[in-house]
Short mmCIF file of C-alpha atoms in Angstrom, two decimals:
data_model
loop_
_atom_site.label_atom_id
_atom_site.label_comp_id
_atom_site.label_asym_id
_atom_site.label_seq_id
_atom_site.Cartn_x
_atom_site.Cartn_y
_atom_site.Cartn_z
CA UNK A 108 -0.04 0.02 -0.03
CA UNK A 109 2.31 2.85 1.20
CA UNK A 110 5.98 2.65 1.46
CA UNK A 111 7.68 4.09 4.55
CA UNK A 112 8.45 7.54 3.05
CA UNK A 113 4.91 8.01 1.73
CA UNK A 114 3.50 7.05 5.16
CA UNK A 115 5.85 9.50 6.96
CA UNK A 116 4.93 12.27 4.57
CA UNK A 117 1.23 11.58 4.98
CA UNK A 118 1.52 11.60 8.74
CA UNK A 119 3.61 14.83 8.64
CA UNK A 120 1.17 16.53 6.33
CA UNK A 121 -1.74 15.54 8.56
CA UNK A 122 0.00 17.00 11.58
CA UNK A 123 0.84 20.18 9.58
CA UNK A 124 -2.72 20.75 8.53
CA UNK A 125 -4.12 19.99 11.95
CA UNK A 126 -1.67 22.43 13.51
CA UNK A 127 -2.62 25.08 10.93
CA UNK A 128 -6.34 24.48 11.52
CA UNK A 129 -5.87 24.67 15.28
CA UNK A 130 -3.99 27.97 14.94
CA UNK A 131 -6.58 29.29 12.54
CA UNK A 132 -9.52 28.41 14.82
CA UNK A 133 -7.59 29.62 17.91
CA UNK A 134 -7.20 32.95 16.11
CA UNK A 135 -11.00 33.33 15.92
CA UNK A 136 -11.41 32.39 19.48
CA UNK A 137 -8.61 34.73 20.61
CA UNK A 138 -10.00 37.52 18.48
CA UNK A 139 -13.46 37.16 19.99
CA UNK A 140 -12.10 37.11 23.54
CA UNK A 141 -9.39 39.71 23.32
CA UNK A 142 -9.94 41.64 20.13
CA UNK A 143 -9.72 45.37 19.66
CA UNK A 144 -12.05 46.06 22.56
CA UNK A 145 -10.16 44.16 25.16
CA UNK A 146 -9.31 47.27 27.12
CA UNK A 147 -13.00 48.34 27.51
CA UNK A 148 -13.29 46.31 30.75
CA UNK A 149 -10.34 47.79 32.54
CA UNK A 150 -10.95 50.02 35.51
CA UNK A 151 -9.36 53.50 35.56
CA UNK A 152 -6.74 52.23 38.01
CA UNK A 153 -5.83 49.30 35.72
CA UNK A 154 -5.66 51.53 32.67
CA UNK A 155 -3.43 53.94 34.61
CA UNK A 156 -1.18 51.10 35.65
CA UNK A 157 -1.01 49.87 32.01
CA UNK A 158 -0.19 53.41 30.81
CA UNK A 159 2.53 53.78 33.41
CA UNK A 160 4.03 50.38 32.47
CA UNK A 161 4.00 51.46 28.81
CA UNK A 162 5.64 54.84 29.63
CA UNK A 163 8.31 53.13 31.71
CA UNK A 164 8.99 50.56 29.01
CA UNK A 165 9.45 53.20 26.30
CA UNK A 166 11.43 55.42 28.68
CA UNK A 167 13.84 52.52 29.18
CA UNK A 168 14.05 51.72 25.46
CA UNK A 169 14.70 55.32 24.39
CA UNK A 170 16.52 56.56 27.53
CA UNK A 171 14.16 59.44 27.96
CA UNK A 172 14.95 62.37 30.24
CA UNK A 173 12.68 64.12 32.75
CA UNK A 174 11.45 66.69 30.10
CA UNK A 175 10.58 64.02 27.57
CA UNK A 176 8.58 61.64 29.80
CA UNK A 177 5.59 63.99 30.31
CA UNK A 178 5.40 64.47 26.55
CA UNK A 179 5.25 60.70 26.07
CA UNK A 180 2.52 60.52 28.77
CA UNK A 181 0.52 63.18 26.90
CA UNK A 182 0.96 61.31 23.64
CA UNK A 183 -0.28 58.06 25.18
CA UNK A 184 -3.26 59.86 26.81
CA UNK A 185 -4.17 61.43 23.44
CA UNK A 186 -3.90 58.09 21.65
CA UNK A 187 -6.06 56.49 24.30
CA UNK A 188 -8.67 59.18 24.11
CA UNK A 189 -8.82 58.90 20.30
CA UNK A 190 -9.12 55.13 20.50
CA UNK A 191 -11.91 55.27 23.02
CA UNK A 192 -13.72 57.85 20.93
CA UNK A 193 -13.37 55.58 17.85
CA UNK A 194 -14.71 52.56 19.75
CA UNK A 195 -17.75 54.60 20.82
CA UNK A 196 -20.44 53.55 23.25
CA UNK A 197 -21.27 50.20 21.70
CA UNK A 198 -20.77 47.23 23.98
CA UNK A 199 -20.94 44.57 21.26
CA UNK A 200 -19.72 45.89 17.87
CA UNK A 201 -20.07 42.47 16.25
CA UNK A 202 -23.73 42.29 17.13
CA UNK A 203 -24.26 45.70 15.60
CA UNK A 204 -22.50 44.62 12.43
CA UNK A 205 -24.58 41.44 12.31
CA UNK A 206 -27.74 43.48 12.64
CA UNK A 207 -27.00 45.11 9.33
CA UNK A 208 -27.50 41.74 7.59
CA UNK A 209 -30.70 40.63 9.39
CA UNK A 210 -33.29 41.71 6.82
CA UNK A 211 -33.53 40.82 3.18
CA UNK A 212 -31.39 43.73 2.17
CA UNK A 213 -28.25 45.30 3.66
CA UNK A 214 -28.93 48.24 5.95
CA UNK A 215 -26.91 50.92 4.08
CA UNK A 216 -28.17 53.81 6.17
CA UNK A 217 -26.85 52.41 9.46
CA UNK A 218 -23.57 51.39 7.86
CA UNK A 219 -23.06 54.82 6.33
CA UNK A 220 -24.04 56.56 9.66
CA UNK A 221 -21.37 54.46 11.46
CA UNK A 222 -18.73 55.37 8.86
CA UNK A 223 -19.62 59.04 9.02
CA UNK A 224 -19.43 59.04 12.83
CA UNK A 225 -16.06 57.33 12.77
CA UNK A 226 -14.71 59.82 10.17
CA UNK A 227 -16.00 62.74 12.13
CA UNK A 228 -14.36 61.43 15.34
CA UNK A 229 -11.10 60.91 13.52
CA UNK A 230 -11.14 64.36 12.07
CA UNK A 231 -11.88 66.00 15.40
CA UNK A 232 -9.42 64.06 17.51
CA UNK A 233 -6.51 63.85 15.05
CA UNK A 234 -5.07 67.37 15.41
CA UNK A 235 -4.48 66.90 19.15
CA UNK A 236 -2.89 63.53 18.47
CA UNK A 237 -0.66 64.87 15.75
CA UNK A 238 0.41 67.84 17.95
CA UNK A 239 1.28 65.48 20.86
CA UNK A 240 3.17 63.17 18.53
CA UNK A 241 5.09 66.05 17.01
CA UNK A 242 5.97 67.50 20.43
CA UNK A 243 7.25 64.14 21.70
CA UNK A 244 9.26 63.33 18.50
CA UNK A 245 10.73 66.80 18.27
CA UNK A 246 11.94 66.59 21.88
CA UNK A 247 14.04 63.51 21.14
CA UNK A 248 17.72 63.87 20.42
CA UNK A 249 19.04 62.56 17.09
CA UNK A 250 20.13 59.24 18.56
CA UNK A 251 16.71 58.66 20.07
CA UNK A 252 14.97 59.61 16.86
CA UNK A 253 17.11 57.12 14.93
CA UNK A 254 16.23 54.49 17.46
CA UNK A 255 12.50 55.23 16.88
CA UNK A 256 13.05 55.01 13.13
CA UNK A 257 14.84 51.69 13.49
CA UNK A 258 12.15 50.23 15.66
CA UNK A 259 9.37 51.39 13.32
CA UNK A 260 11.32 50.17 10.27
CA UNK A 261 11.43 46.62 11.70
CA UNK A 262 15.11 46.24 10.87
CA UNK A 263 15.68 45.48 14.56
CA UNK A 264 13.55 43.63 16.97
CA UNK A 265 10.20 45.34 17.70
CA UNK A 266 9.25 47.43 20.71
CA UNK A 267 7.85 44.68 22.92
CA UNK A 268 9.25 41.40 21.69
CA UNK A 269 10.66 39.26 24.42
CA UNK A 270 13.47 37.60 22.39
#
């Protein structure tokens, strides 16, 4: 029936596809449990602790001084405010999306309203975000700016990789 090499290849391929299927399904499960709205359940103390950890981590990576650290905190606060404004007040965005497909035709009005609301939020919050980002980046010395460019370029290891 099968010789040994064919049997080994068949077993290896079945393990390969099972592993890929498991990772694929795990991705859906992980996305539903901790997707883009995973921070919505954090208390204000927990979100402050997370922000402080983030600030300390970047401070260590870039060797920030005392004048640069408040600018980084302002940048992170602006980014958080913009993100929370983009998320909006919905508790289950997937249910809202599914509701567009309930009837016999797609609910274009609700979809367009959501898109317009997100665009308005982005336009209103972006100037403060850009100002905070510019103030932080301009406060960095040339070596720190190069480090940021290297980390964003991906030529070195990323910001929060453990290896």
